[in-house]
Structure formats: structure tokens, C-alpha cells
Short mmCIF file of C-alpha atoms in Angstrom, two decimals:
data_model
loop_
_atom_site.label_atom_id
_atom_site.label_comp_id
_atom_site.label_asym_id
_atom_site.label_seq_id
_atom_site.Cartn_x
_atom_site.Cartn_y
_atom_site.Cartn_z
CA MET R 1 8.20 -25.14 -58.79
CA ALA R 2 7.97 -24.75 -55.00
CA LEU R 3 9.23 -28.31 -54.50
CA LEU R 4 12.43 -27.38 -56.33
CA ASN R 5 12.77 -24.03 -54.62
CA PRO R 6 12.89 -24.13 -50.79
CA ARG R 7 12.47 -20.36 -50.66
CA LEU R 8 9.18 -20.52 -52.58
CA PHE R 9 8.00 -23.42 -50.44
CA SER R 10 8.61 -21.34 -47.32
CA ILE R 11 6.74 -18.35 -48.80
CA GLU R 12 3.77 -20.50 -49.79
CA ARG R 13 3.57 -21.81 -46.26
CA ALA R 14 3.57 -18.21 -45.00
CA ILE R 15 0.72 -17.42 -47.40
CA ARG R 16 -1.36 -20.34 -46.13
CA HIS R 17 -0.80 -19.42 -42.49
CA ALA R 18 -1.12 -15.62 -42.76
CA SER R 19 -3.29 -14.25 -39.96
CA THR R 20 -3.93 -10.82 -41.51
CA TYR R 21 -4.39 -9.51 -45.03
CA GLN R 22 -1.21 -7.46 -44.72
CA GLU R 23 0.80 -10.59 -43.95
CA TYR R 24 -0.88 -12.39 -46.83
CA ARG R 25 -0.20 -9.54 -49.28
CA GLU R 26 3.46 -9.16 -48.32
CA ALA R 27 4.03 -12.90 -48.70
CA CYS R 28 2.33 -12.89 -52.10
CA LEU R 29 4.43 -9.97 -53.32
CA GLU R 30 7.58 -11.77 -52.20
CA HIS R 31 6.40 -14.91 -54.01
CA ASP R 32 5.94 -12.89 -57.21
CA ARG R 33 9.47 -11.53 -56.87
CA GLN R 34 10.99 -14.97 -56.27
CA SER R 35 8.95 -16.87 -58.86
CA GLY R 36 9.64 -14.55 -61.78
CA ALA R 37 6.06 -13.24 -61.91
CA ASP R 38 7.34 -9.66 -61.61
CA GLU R 39 9.22 -10.08 -64.88
CA TRP R 40 5.98 -11.32 -66.50
CA LYS R 41 4.15 -8.24 -65.20
CA ASP R 42 6.68 -5.86 -66.75
CA LYS R 43 6.44 -7.37 -70.25
CA ASP R 44 3.59 -5.80 -72.22
CA PRO R 45 3.14 -8.46 -74.94
CA CYS R 46 0.70 -11.23 -74.05
CA ARG R 47 -1.87 -13.13 -76.11
CA ASP R 48 -4.46 -12.90 -73.34
CA TYR R 49 -5.24 -9.20 -73.89
CA ASP R 50 -4.83 -6.54 -76.59
CA TYR R 51 -1.68 -4.92 -75.28
CA ARG R 52 -1.24 -2.78 -78.40
CA LEU R 53 -4.65 -1.16 -77.89
CA ILE R 54 -3.98 -0.51 -74.19
CA ARG R 55 -0.47 0.80 -74.85
CA LYS R 56 -1.81 3.21 -77.48
CA ARG R 57 -4.58 4.38 -75.16
CA VAL R 58 -2.07 5.00 -72.36
CA GLN R 59 0.12 7.05 -74.70
CA ARG R 60 -2.81 9.19 -75.85
CA LEU R 61 -3.96 9.79 -72.28
CA GLN R 62 -0.45 10.76 -71.19
CA ILE R 63 -0.05 13.21 -74.06
CA ALA R 64 -3.46 14.83 -73.42
CA ARG R 65 -2.80 15.02 -69.68
CA GLY R 66 0.62 16.56 -70.29
CA ARG R 67 -1.01 19.25 -72.40
CA ALA R 68 -3.83 19.71 -69.86
CA ASP R 69 -6.23 19.20 -72.75
CA VAL R 70 -9.40 18.20 -70.91
CA MET R 71 -11.52 18.15 -74.06
CA ALA R 72 -9.14 15.63 -75.60
CA LEU R 73 -9.19 13.60 -72.38
CA SER R 74 -12.98 13.47 -72.33
CA SER R 75 -12.98 12.47 -76.00
CA ILE R 76 -10.50 9.64 -75.43
CA ILE R 77 -12.52 8.33 -72.51
CA HIS R 78 -15.80 8.60 -74.43
CA GLU R 79 -14.34 6.61 -77.32
CA GLY R 80 -14.68 3.28 -75.62
CA LEU R 81 -13.95 3.17 -71.93
CA HIS R 82 -15.37 0.06 -70.31
CA GLY R 83 -14.35 -2.45 -67.68
CA ASN R 84 -12.92 -5.01 -70.08
CA LEU R 85 -11.36 -2.82 -72.75
CA GLY R 86 -8.93 -4.95 -74.73
CA ASN R 87 -9.78 -7.91 -72.46
CA ILE R 88 -7.87 -6.39 -69.52
CA ALA R 89 -10.25 -8.09 -67.06
CA ASN R 90 -9.48 -11.53 -68.48
CA PRO R 91 -9.22 -13.82 -65.40
CA VAL R 92 -6.40 -15.73 -67.09
CA LEU R 93 -4.19 -12.69 -66.48
CA GLY R 94 -4.53 -13.31 -62.76
CA GLU R 95 -3.16 -16.84 -63.00
CA GLN R 96 0.42 -15.75 -63.66
CA CYS R 97 0.94 -13.93 -60.37
CA LEU R 98 -0.52 -13.72 -56.88
CA ILE R 99 -0.85 -9.94 -56.61
CA GLY R 100 -1.40 -7.46 -59.41
CA THR R 101 -1.44 -8.00 -63.15
CA LYS R 102 0.38 -6.59 -66.17
CA THR R 103 2.05 -3.30 -65.31
CA LEU R 104 0.63 -1.85 -68.53
CA ILE R 105 -2.91 -2.57 -67.35
CA GLU R 106 -2.28 -0.97 -63.96
CA THR R 107 -0.75 2.04 -65.71
CA PHE R 108 -3.83 2.34 -67.91
CA ILE R 109 -6.17 2.33 -64.92
CA ALA R 110 -4.01 4.92 -63.14
CA GLU R 111 -4.02 7.13 -66.23
CA VAL R 112 -7.81 6.95 -66.52
CA VAL R 113 -8.23 7.83 -62.84
CA GLY R 114 -5.78 10.72 -63.26
CA ALA R 115 -7.65 11.91 -66.34
CA LEU R 116 -10.97 11.88 -64.46
CA GLU R 117 -9.42 13.92 -61.67
CA GLN R 118 -8.02 16.38 -64.19
CA ILE R 119 -11.39 16.76 -65.90
CA TYR R 120 -13.15 17.36 -62.58
CA HIS R 121 -10.66 20.06 -61.56
CA ALA R 122 -10.48 21.66 -65.04
CA ASP R 123 -10.86 25.42 -65.43
CA GLU R 124 -14.53 26.06 -66.13
CA GLN R 125 -13.62 28.59 -68.77
CA GLU R 126 -12.54 25.56 -70.78
CA MET R 127 -15.14 23.03 -69.60
CA ASP R 128 -18.05 24.51 -67.71
CA PHE R 129 -19.88 22.95 -64.77
CA TYR R 130 -22.74 21.43 -66.73
CA GLU R 131 -20.38 19.97 -69.31
CA LYS R 132 -18.55 18.26 -66.46
CA LEU R 133 -21.79 17.07 -64.90
CA SER R 134 -23.00 15.69 -68.22
CA PHE R 135 -19.65 13.98 -68.85
CA PHE R 136 -19.58 12.20 -65.48
CA GLU R 137 -23.27 11.24 -65.63
CA GLU R 138 -22.97 9.74 -69.10
CA THR R 139 -19.63 8.05 -68.47
CA ALA R 140 -20.68 6.55 -65.13
CA HIS R 141 -23.87 5.21 -66.69
CA ALA R 142 -22.05 3.77 -69.69
CA PHE R 143 -19.21 2.27 -67.65
CA GLY R 144 -21.54 0.49 -65.22
CA ARG R 145 -20.80 -0.69 -61.71
CA SER R 146 -20.19 -3.77 -59.59
CA CYS R 147 -22.61 -5.60 -57.33
CA LEU R 148 -22.09 -8.00 -54.43
CA MET R 149 -24.45 -10.99 -54.32
CA LEU R 150 -24.73 -13.16 -51.20
CA SER R 151 -26.19 -16.61 -51.84
CA GLY R 152 -28.30 -18.92 -49.73
CA GLY R 153 -26.69 -21.60 -47.60
CA ALA R 154 -28.52 -21.82 -44.22
CA GLY R 155 -25.89 -22.25 -41.48
CA LEU R 156 -23.07 -21.77 -43.98
CA GLY R 157 -24.30 -18.22 -44.55
CA ILE R 158 -22.13 -17.08 -41.64
CA PHE R 159 -19.28 -17.38 -44.17
CA HIS R 160 -20.67 -14.20 -45.78
CA CYS R 161 -19.81 -12.30 -42.59
CA GLY R 162 -16.11 -12.88 -43.20
CA VAL R 163 -16.40 -11.85 -46.84
CA VAL R 164 -18.15 -8.54 -46.17
CA LYS R 165 -15.96 -7.92 -43.12
CA SER R 166 -12.86 -8.11 -45.30
CA LEU R 167 -14.38 -5.93 -48.03
CA ASN R 168 -15.67 -3.39 -45.52
CA GLU R 169 -12.26 -3.05 -43.86
CA LYS R 170 -10.72 -2.27 -47.27
CA ASN R 171 -13.58 0.10 -48.23
CA LEU R 172 -14.40 -2.13 -51.19
CA LEU R 173 -18.07 -2.86 -50.54
CA PRO R 174 -20.05 -2.17 -53.73
CA GLY R 175 -23.03 0.13 -53.49
CA VAL R 176 -25.35 -2.52 -54.94
CA ILE R 177 -25.89 -5.66 -52.83
CA SER R 178 -28.33 -8.56 -52.96
CA GLY R 179 -29.01 -11.39 -50.56
CA ALA R 180 -31.03 -14.59 -50.76
CA SER R 181 -32.00 -16.87 -47.88
CA ALA R 182 -29.10 -16.83 -45.38
CA GLY R 183 -27.39 -14.21 -47.54
CA SER R 184 -30.38 -11.91 -47.03
CA ILE R 185 -29.50 -11.55 -43.33
CA ILE R 186 -26.01 -10.27 -44.08
CA ALA R 187 -27.25 -8.11 -46.96
CA ALA R 188 -29.78 -6.50 -44.61
CA MET R 189 -27.00 -5.84 -42.10
CA LEU R 190 -25.07 -4.03 -44.84
CA GLY R 191 -28.16 -2.02 -45.71
CA THR R 192 -28.88 -0.90 -42.16
CA ARG R 193 -25.39 -0.29 -40.77
CA THR R 194 -22.68 2.21 -41.57
CA HIS R 195 -19.03 1.30 -42.17
CA ASP R 196 -18.11 1.75 -38.49
CA GLU R 197 -21.22 -0.05 -37.20
CA LEU R 198 -20.39 -3.05 -39.37
CA LEU R 199 -17.01 -3.40 -37.69
CA ASP R 200 -18.87 -4.33 -34.49
CA ALA R 201 -21.83 -6.15 -36.05
CA LEU R 202 -19.61 -8.65 -37.88
CA ASP R 203 -17.84 -9.69 -34.69
CA THR R 204 -17.86 -13.44 -33.93
CA GLU R 205 -19.57 -13.18 -30.54
CA TYR R 206 -22.17 -10.71 -31.86
CA ILE R 207 -23.20 -13.12 -34.63
CA PHE R 208 -23.14 -16.17 -32.37
CA GLU R 209 -25.37 -14.60 -29.72
CA ARG R 210 -28.05 -13.76 -32.29
CA PHE R 211 -28.13 -17.03 -34.22
CA LYS R 212 -26.98 -19.70 -31.76
CA ASP R 213 -30.52 -21.15 -31.50
CA TRP R 214 -31.90 -20.49 -34.99
CA ARG R 215 -32.75 -24.21 -35.43
CA ASN R 216 -35.44 -25.33 -32.96
CA PHE R 217 -37.25 -28.54 -33.89
CA SER R 218 -41.01 -28.01 -33.72
CA GLY R 219 -42.06 -31.65 -34.09
CA LEU R 220 -43.74 -33.75 -36.74
CA GLY R 221 -47.19 -32.86 -38.01
CA LYS R 222 -46.55 -29.12 -37.84
CA LYS R 223 -46.46 -26.67 -40.75
CA SER R 224 -42.65 -26.76 -40.69
CA LEU R 225 -39.92 -28.85 -39.11
CA PHE R 226 -38.38 -25.92 -37.27
CA ASP R 227 -39.93 -23.30 -35.01
CA SER R 228 -39.14 -19.90 -36.50
CA SER R 229 -39.65 -17.82 -33.33
CA SER R 230 -35.95 -17.72 -32.42
CA LEU R 231 -34.99 -16.59 -35.94
CA GLU R 232 -37.76 -13.99 -35.98
CA ASN R 233 -36.66 -12.58 -32.63
CA ALA R 234 -33.08 -12.29 -33.92
CA LEU R 235 -34.26 -10.46 -37.03
CA ILE R 236 -36.37 -8.01 -35.03
CA THR R 237 -33.38 -7.36 -32.75
CA LEU R 238 -31.16 -6.71 -35.76
CA PHE R 239 -33.51 -4.66 -37.96
CA ASP R 240 -36.52 -3.60 -35.84
CA LEU R 241 -39.20 -2.17 -38.19
CA THR R 242 -36.78 -0.49 -40.58
CA THR R 243 -38.05 -0.19 -44.14
CA PHE R 244 -35.93 -0.42 -47.28
CA GLU R 245 -36.31 3.33 -47.88
CA GLU R 246 -35.24 4.17 -44.32
CA ALA R 247 -32.22 1.90 -44.64
CA PHE R 248 -31.16 3.52 -47.90
CA LYS R 249 -31.43 6.99 -46.41
CA LYS R 250 -29.11 5.91 -43.62
CA THR R 251 -26.39 4.03 -45.54
CA GLY R 252 -26.89 4.88 -49.23
CA ARG R 253 -26.49 1.21 -50.14
CA HIS R 254 -28.87 -0.28 -52.69
CA VAL R 255 -29.74 -3.51 -50.87
CA THR R 256 -32.05 -6.10 -52.42
CA ILE R 257 -33.66 -9.09 -50.69
CA THR R 258 -35.03 -11.85 -52.95
CA VAL R 259 -38.13 -13.87 -52.09
CA SER R 260 -39.93 -16.68 -53.92
CA PRO R 261 -43.72 -17.13 -54.12
CA ALA R 262 -45.26 -19.96 -52.13
CA ASP R 263 -47.74 -20.72 -54.92
CA LEU R 264 -47.86 -21.30 -58.66
CA HIS R 265 -48.11 -18.68 -61.42
CA GLN R 266 -45.98 -16.14 -59.54
CA HIS R 267 -42.44 -14.93 -60.10
CA SER R 268 -39.72 -14.24 -57.57
CA ARG R 269 -39.61 -10.69 -56.26
CA LEU R 270 -36.73 -8.33 -55.59
CA LEU R 271 -37.46 -6.15 -52.58
CA ASN R 272 -35.46 -2.93 -52.28
CA ALA R 273 -35.80 0.82 -51.88
CA LYS R 274 -36.82 1.19 -55.54
CA THR R 275 -39.37 -1.60 -55.90
CA SER R 276 -40.76 -1.75 -52.35
CA PRO R 277 -39.59 1.29 -50.33
CA ASN R 278 -42.10 0.82 -47.50
CA ALA R 279 -41.62 -2.95 -47.06
CA ILE R 280 -40.16 -3.95 -43.68
CA ILE R 281 -36.70 -5.47 -44.00
CA ALA R 282 -37.00 -7.92 -41.09
CA GLN R 283 -40.07 -9.56 -42.59
CA ALA R 284 -38.50 -9.66 -46.06
CA VAL R 285 -35.47 -11.46 -44.61
CA ARG R 286 -37.72 -13.85 -42.68
CA ALA R 287 -39.49 -14.74 -45.94
CA SER R 288 -36.23 -15.14 -47.83
CA CYS R 289 -35.02 -17.59 -45.14
CA ALA R 290 -38.19 -19.71 -45.30
CA VAL R 291 -36.67 -22.86 -46.79
CA PRO R 292 -39.59 -25.14 -47.74
CA VAL R 293 -40.41 -27.75 -45.07
CA ILE R 294 -37.76 -26.22 -42.76
CA PHE R 295 -39.63 -22.93 -42.14
CA SER R 296 -43.19 -21.97 -43.08
CA PRO R 297 -43.73 -19.25 -45.72
CA VAL R 298 -44.73 -15.81 -44.47
CA GLN R 299 -46.67 -12.75 -45.49
CA LEU R 300 -44.65 -9.61 -46.10
CA LYS R 301 -45.30 -6.45 -44.09
CA ALA R 302 -44.96 -2.75 -44.81
CA LYS R 303 -45.06 0.47 -42.78
CA THR R 304 -47.40 3.35 -43.53
CA THR R 305 -46.45 7.02 -43.33
CA LYS R 306 -48.07 7.06 -39.87
CA GLY R 307 -45.88 4.18 -38.72
CA ASP R 308 -48.59 1.50 -38.77
CA VAL R 309 -47.58 -2.02 -39.82
CA VAL R 310 -49.82 -3.42 -42.57
CA PRO R 311 -49.75 -6.45 -44.89
CA TYR R 312 -47.68 -6.02 -48.05
CA ILE R 313 -49.03 -7.85 -51.13
CA PRO R 314 -52.04 -9.22 -49.21
CA ASN R 315 -53.15 -12.83 -49.73
CA ARG R 316 -49.67 -13.89 -50.85
CA ARG R 317 -47.00 -15.70 -48.89
CA PHE R 318 -43.34 -15.92 -49.77
CA ALA R 319 -40.50 -18.32 -49.13
CA ASP R 320 -36.78 -18.97 -49.67
CA GLY R 321 -35.29 -16.42 -52.06
CA SER R 322 -32.60 -18.80 -53.31
CA LEU R 323 -35.19 -21.15 -54.83
CA MET R 324 -35.78 -18.84 -57.78
CA ALA R 325 -33.35 -15.93 -57.47
CA ASP R 326 -30.17 -16.91 -55.65
CA LEU R 327 -28.13 -14.46 -57.74
CA PRO R 328 -30.50 -12.03 -59.52
CA PHE R 329 -27.81 -10.41 -61.68
CA GLU R 330 -29.96 -9.65 -64.75
CA ARG R 331 -32.61 -7.79 -62.77
CA LEU R 332 -30.01 -5.92 -60.74
CA SER R 333 -28.49 -4.91 -64.05
CA ARG R 334 -31.78 -3.42 -65.20
CA LEU R 335 -32.43 -1.67 -61.88
CA TYR R 336 -28.97 -0.30 -61.12
CA GLY R 337 -26.85 -0.59 -64.25
CA VAL R 338 -24.48 -3.22 -62.86
CA ASN R 339 -22.31 -5.14 -65.31
CA HIS R 340 -19.80 -6.82 -63.00
CA SER R 341 -20.56 -9.20 -60.17
CA ILE R 342 -18.82 -10.36 -57.01
CA VAL R 343 -20.44 -13.48 -55.56
CA SER R 344 -20.08 -14.95 -52.08
CA GLN R 345 -21.43 -18.43 -52.75
CA THR R 346 -22.35 -20.91 -50.00
CA ASN R 347 -25.32 -22.66 -51.62
CA PRO R 348 -24.66 -26.37 -50.91
CA LEU R 349 -26.24 -27.32 -54.23
CA ALA R 350 -23.73 -25.24 -56.16
CA VAL R 351 -20.50 -24.77 -54.20
CA PRO R 352 -18.89 -28.18 -54.87
CA PHE R 353 -19.03 -27.59 -58.64
CA LEU R 354 -17.79 -24.00 -58.91
CA SER R 355 -14.47 -22.27 -59.45
CA SER R 356 -13.46 -18.81 -58.26
CA PHE R 357 -13.45 -17.05 -61.62
CA LYS R 358 -15.44 -17.16 -64.81
CA SER R 359 -13.01 -18.28 -67.47
CA SER R 360 -13.05 -19.28 -71.08
CA ALA R 361 -12.57 -22.91 -72.00
CA SER R 362 -8.85 -23.29 -72.60
CA SER R 363 -8.71 -26.79 -74.13
CA TRP R 364 -10.71 -29.27 -76.17
CA THR R 365 -11.50 -31.11 -72.96
CA ASP R 366 -12.81 -27.95 -71.30
CA LEU R 367 -14.96 -27.13 -74.33
CA THR R 368 -16.36 -30.65 -74.43
CA MET R 369 -17.15 -30.74 -70.71
CA ARG R 370 -18.80 -27.33 -70.85
CA HIS R 371 -20.93 -28.40 -73.82
CA LEU R 372 -21.92 -31.68 -72.15
CA GLY R 373 -22.84 -29.80 -68.98
CA GLN R 374 -25.08 -27.42 -70.92
CA LEU R 375 -26.72 -30.36 -72.72
CA ALA R 376 -27.34 -32.16 -69.43
CA LYS R 377 -28.90 -29.03 -67.94
CA SER R 378 -31.12 -28.42 -70.98
CA ASN R 379 -32.24 -32.05 -71.11
CA SER R 380 -33.01 -32.08 -67.38
CA ILE R 381 -35.13 -28.92 -67.68
CA PHE R 382 -36.95 -30.44 -70.66
CA ALA R 383 -37.67 -33.62 -68.67
CA ILE R 384 -38.97 -31.61 -65.69
CA ASP R 385 -41.24 -29.57 -67.99
CA MET R 386 -42.70 -32.78 -69.43
CA VAL R 387 -43.30 -34.28 -65.96
CA GLU R 388 -44.92 -31.07 -64.77
CA ARG R 389 -47.42 -31.21 -67.64
CA LEU R 390 -48.39 -34.78 -66.75
CA ILE R 391 -49.12 -34.03 -63.07
CA ASP R 392 -52.35 -32.44 -61.91
CA ASN R 393 -51.72 -32.36 -58.16
CA ARG R 394 -51.13 -28.72 -57.19
CA GLY R 395 -48.62 -29.49 -54.41
CA ALA R 396 -46.57 -31.81 -56.60
CA LYS R 397 -46.68 -29.35 -59.48
CA LEU R 398 -45.39 -26.57 -57.20
CA ALA R 399 -42.53 -28.78 -55.94
CA ILE R 400 -41.53 -29.68 -59.50
CA HIS R 401 -41.71 -26.03 -60.52
CA LYS R 402 -39.36 -25.06 -57.68
CA ALA R 403 -36.96 -27.87 -58.63
CA ARG R 404 -36.88 -26.54 -62.17
CA SER R 405 -36.09 -23.03 -60.89
CA ILE R 406 -33.18 -24.35 -58.84
CA LEU R 407 -31.75 -26.18 -61.84
CA ASP R 408 -32.25 -23.30 -64.28
CA GLN R 409 -30.36 -20.67 -62.27
CA GLN R 410 -26.89 -19.23 -62.76
CA TYR R 411 -24.79 -19.71 -59.62
CA VAL R 412 -21.60 -17.89 -60.60
CA GLY R 413 -20.47 -14.33 -61.10
CA ASP R 414 -17.36 -12.67 -62.49
CA ILE R 415 -15.58 -13.19 -59.16
CA ASN R 416 -16.69 -16.06 -56.93
CA ILE R 417 -15.66 -16.26 -53.27
CA LEU R 418 -16.12 -19.82 -52.05
CA PRO R 419 -15.64 -21.49 -48.65
CA ASN R 420 -12.76 -23.90 -48.16
CA SER R 421 -13.30 -27.55 -47.23
CA GLN R 422 -16.68 -27.33 -48.89
CA LEU R 423 -17.92 -30.87 -48.44
CA ARG R 424 -16.92 -31.04 -44.77
CA SER R 425 -18.83 -27.84 -44.15
CA LEU R 426 -22.14 -29.35 -45.31
CA SER R 427 -22.70 -30.75 -41.82
CA GLN R 428 -23.16 -27.14 -40.64
CA VAL R 429 -25.99 -26.34 -43.06
CA LEU R 430 -28.81 -27.21 -40.64
CA ALA R 431 -26.88 -27.21 -37.36
CA ASN R 432 -27.05 -24.63 -34.63
CA PRO R 433 -23.67 -22.86 -34.64
CA THR R 434 -21.12 -22.99 -31.86
CA LEU R 435 -18.82 -20.11 -31.04
CA GLU R 436 -16.00 -22.12 -32.60
CA SER R 437 -17.91 -22.82 -35.83
CA VAL R 438 -18.92 -19.16 -36.19
CA SER R 439 -15.30 -18.10 -35.72
CA ALA R 440 -14.12 -20.69 -38.26
CA LEU R 441 -16.68 -19.68 -40.89
CA ILE R 442 -15.95 -15.96 -40.51
CA GLU R 443 -12.22 -16.59 -40.69
CA SER R 444 -12.76 -18.78 -43.77
CA GLY R 445 -14.76 -15.95 -45.37
CA GLU R 446 -12.00 -13.45 -44.71
CA LYS R 447 -9.20 -15.67 -45.98
CA SER R 448 -11.20 -16.73 -49.04
CA THR R 449 -11.66 -13.05 -49.89
CA TRP R 450 -7.99 -12.10 -49.65
CA PRO R 451 -6.95 -13.54 -53.06
CA HIS R 452 -9.67 -11.40 -54.67
CA ILE R 453 -9.03 -8.09 -52.90
CA ASP R 454 -6.51 -6.86 -55.44
CA VAL R 455 -8.72 -7.88 -58.38
CA ILE R 456 -11.83 -6.27 -56.87
CA GLU R 457 -9.95 -3.04 -56.17
CA ARG R 458 -8.61 -2.96 -59.72
CA ASN R 459 -11.97 -3.79 -61.32
CA THR R 460 -13.89 -1.17 -59.32
CA LYS R 461 -11.34 1.67 -59.26
CA ILE R 462 -12.61 3.51 -62.33
CA SER R 463 -16.33 3.12 -61.57
CA GLU R 464 -15.83 4.29 -57.97
CA THR R 465 -13.81 7.30 -59.16
CA LEU R 466 -16.52 8.23 -61.65
CA ARG R 467 -19.23 8.05 -59.00
CA TYR R 468 -17.11 9.94 -56.47
CA TYR R 469 -16.70 12.95 -58.75
CA LEU R 470 -20.31 12.71 -59.93
CA ARG R 471 -21.42 12.84 -56.30
CA LEU R 472 -19.32 15.99 -55.70
CA LEU R 473 -20.82 17.64 -58.77
CA LYS R 474 -24.34 16.72 -57.67
CA GLN R 475 -23.64 18.23 -54.25
CA ARG R 476 -22.52 21.45 -55.87
CA GLU R 477 -25.54 21.53 -58.15
CA ALA R 478 -27.87 21.06 -55.17
CA VAL R 479 -26.14 23.87 -53.28
CA GLU R 480 -26.44 26.24 -56.19
CA LEU R 481 -30.10 25.37 -56.63
CA GLY R 482 -30.72 25.79 -52.90
CA HIS R 483 -31.82 22.19 -52.25
CA LYS R 484 -30.42 21.85 -48.73
CA ARG R 485 -32.09 18.53 -47.95
CA HIS R 486 -30.93 17.08 -51.26
CA VAL R 487 -27.36 18.14 -50.44
CA GLU R 488 -27.48 16.22 -47.17
CA ASP R 489 -28.76 13.10 -48.96
CA ILE R 490 -26.02 13.25 -51.58
CA GLN R 491 -23.33 13.75 -48.94
CA THR R 492 -24.52 10.61 -47.19
CA HIS R 493 -25.28 8.35 -50.14
CA ALA R 494 -23.36 6.81 -52.99
CA LEU R 495 -25.01 7.46 -56.34
#
């Protein structure tokens, strides 16, 4: 279409060369106006979602809100509110325009947010405090929440800086975050730094100065190819001896670092303020970055109540988190109730084969290719299992087991933020960064995030509103019960 429309061609060029998100957004909105996408947004009917259900729900919410009937509002919301009601989160709906979606869907989200505000502010003669508290607790739990998962990728992990920088600037960072391997470094930064501190910590020169010499060849015949002292010094500088519990108390973010065992008969571990509150973050990150052969595995450390550093899980060593738990969505779901994932993916084994959104197969060819891919994966895992049974050597068996784990993982989420020029970037996986390469990767992370900002904001609006009002109610409850310290914690932390 752009080739036949010089105006659209000019707008698309402006989109590609936008230097800020505001420029990008304005160009996208103009493109939607010129391309006819705005007309598509304003038409409710569409086979890709249940517009009749959403239209009816909007009408009921508007009537109840007009009558200030908070009991009716709570009943309507309880009936079936979830993030993909009527398939409104269908990624296909985002393919028709560059910004936004169906106006009906945006109206529905706005009505739900307005209803939640009305319920929170309702006269307590009609809906008392504990009824409100119960409503928001139950609804927030049932609705779920989003998580941000940062993959492995060695030198490409600097791309994550641009992703979280863009999300942080828009106040869209989820409260649940995981990191594996290189992603664990950025996840730990999110867990130990406030919104304002991140603005400085994600600066190009700041990142370059700390990781410019992470790859130091140690020579053949050693336990690993690279000397880890430079990386360890950078991690201590960044995180000192902060524990997961201490980090959570500061930022309120539920940050998880994944590590893999360096021996057989062990499962990957998720280290966070719930599972390992006293574990030291710097050492957890060092373990998660211990790519086999590249860096030696390490023992985890913890801090006692007296401040002494002691071994954590003695007699065990851990290595690269991405080997077995690059994106630990299922376990995050059990721990934190997440049901929607945002993935920043730089794993060189996965990136070349991924697309930015989960989507349903839309043709016979897509269905066939998906089925063949699943068969190939299943057959490969079966072959690896057979080979593993035939081998007695412990080292070989461990290597085969790790290879199986890599193959058997899921490398995509609901929204996938991927670096551009993926294959050309592979040369940076094991290279020491330059100031120019750090700048390019961070800029790539920012620009790759921009097309998803609107979707992320829309998909998280209701859950964030629920948790905002729940937090206010919890603060009030703590005040009334006289729990001063608990009040301070709630004021600081997201629930």
C-alpha cells in the first residue's frame, strides 16, 4: 500500500527513523489515520473477537455506573472478568493498526477501570470496608498479573537494558521479573534499584564501564575458558552483599534469578525473596551467568541475621540459568499468580526462529508447519533420552541431559521483544563490548519495545488498577490495626 501512497511511504520512513517514543507514536497514529486503520478501529464487528459479548458488557457497566450501583458493578466484574474476555487480547487484532485496537475494546477497559474506581470510592454504608477489601483481593487474585522475563544471551544481554529502560520510563515495569544468565544481571538491577535510580543505571556509559572487560581468556587447561574475576568484581560493585529479601524491601519488585545444577539428579532453582530470602543476589547472578566451559560453576552464598556470609545449599554448585529455566513461566505462575508474560529474548539458540507475538495458526500451511515442528521436537527429545540411557560416563550423561533441557524449553511468551538484525548480532555474544556496541544494543532494545508499549499498557491496565486500590485498602487496614511498620512496607511495595 505504501508504494502506491507517497504519503504513507513518508510516514513509514518517519516511523523507522524516529529517535524518541513520542515521535514514533505520533507517526504511527498518523499512519493509522492515512491507511484507513482508524475506520477499522471504530467498527465493532470483527470475527477475531466476540464483539457482541464485549458490547453487552460495556452497556451493563455503563448502566450500573450511571446508577452508582456498586453492588451491580461488583457482580458484573465477578461474573467473568479476565485478561482475554471474548478474545480481546487476540494478537491478530494488533495487526490491523500500528497503535491501539478496536475502540470497543478500549472502551471496555476504560469502563472496567472506572468501575473499579467507583467501587473503591463507594459510600461504606452501601459497601463497607471489608467488603471492598475482599472484592479487590479476590478479583486481583482471579484476574492475575503480568511478568517480565529476561532471557540468556551473553553479550547480547545488553539489549535487555534498552527494553527495561523503555518500560521504566513509561512506568510499565511489571512487579514480577525473572532473569536467566545475562538476563539475570538486568533483573537484579531492577530488583535493587528504584525507578529514579534505574534512569541512571541503564545509561550507556554506566553499563559499558562495568562490563567492558567481562571476557578475559584464562588459557587452555583451566577449569573454564574465561577468567570470571572481572565479571565478579562488576557484580559486587552493582549489588554488594544485598540479599533477595533486602532488595524486595527496597523496591517491592518480585525478582527471580534462575540457576541450573552442575550435576545430575537436580532440578533448576528459582531464587527470590520467597524461596531464598537470605541468598546473596550477586552470587546468584554469578551462578546464573556460568555458561558451561565459558565460566566455572559456583557455590551460592547467603547472609545470616548477623551479617555473616555463609554457603547456601552446601556441597552444590550451580551454573547457567538459561540451560534449564530460560523463561520459568509455569513456576512464576505458581509463586505469584502470573498469567501473562512479556519476554525480552536474546538467546542465540532461539531468537532466529521466533516472532513477536504468540498467534494461532491462520492457514493450513501454518498448521502443518507447527505440527511438524512439534513432531521434530518430540522425536529429538526421544532420541536424546535413548542415547542418555546407553551412556554410562557421568560427564557425557550430564552434557546430554543439559542438551535435552535446552531443547525441551519454551522460549516465547505472550509478547516477545526481539533484537533486530539478529544473525549479525551473534558476533557480539562472546565479545567484549565497545561503547558503540553497548549504545547500539540499548537503542535496539528501546526501539524494539516501542511497538509493544501500547499493547503492554492495555494488557496490564486492569491488573495494575486492581493492585493499586488493593494496596490503598491494605494501607488503611494496617493503619486501623496500628501496624505502623506494615504501613510503611505497603506504601513502598507493590502487592
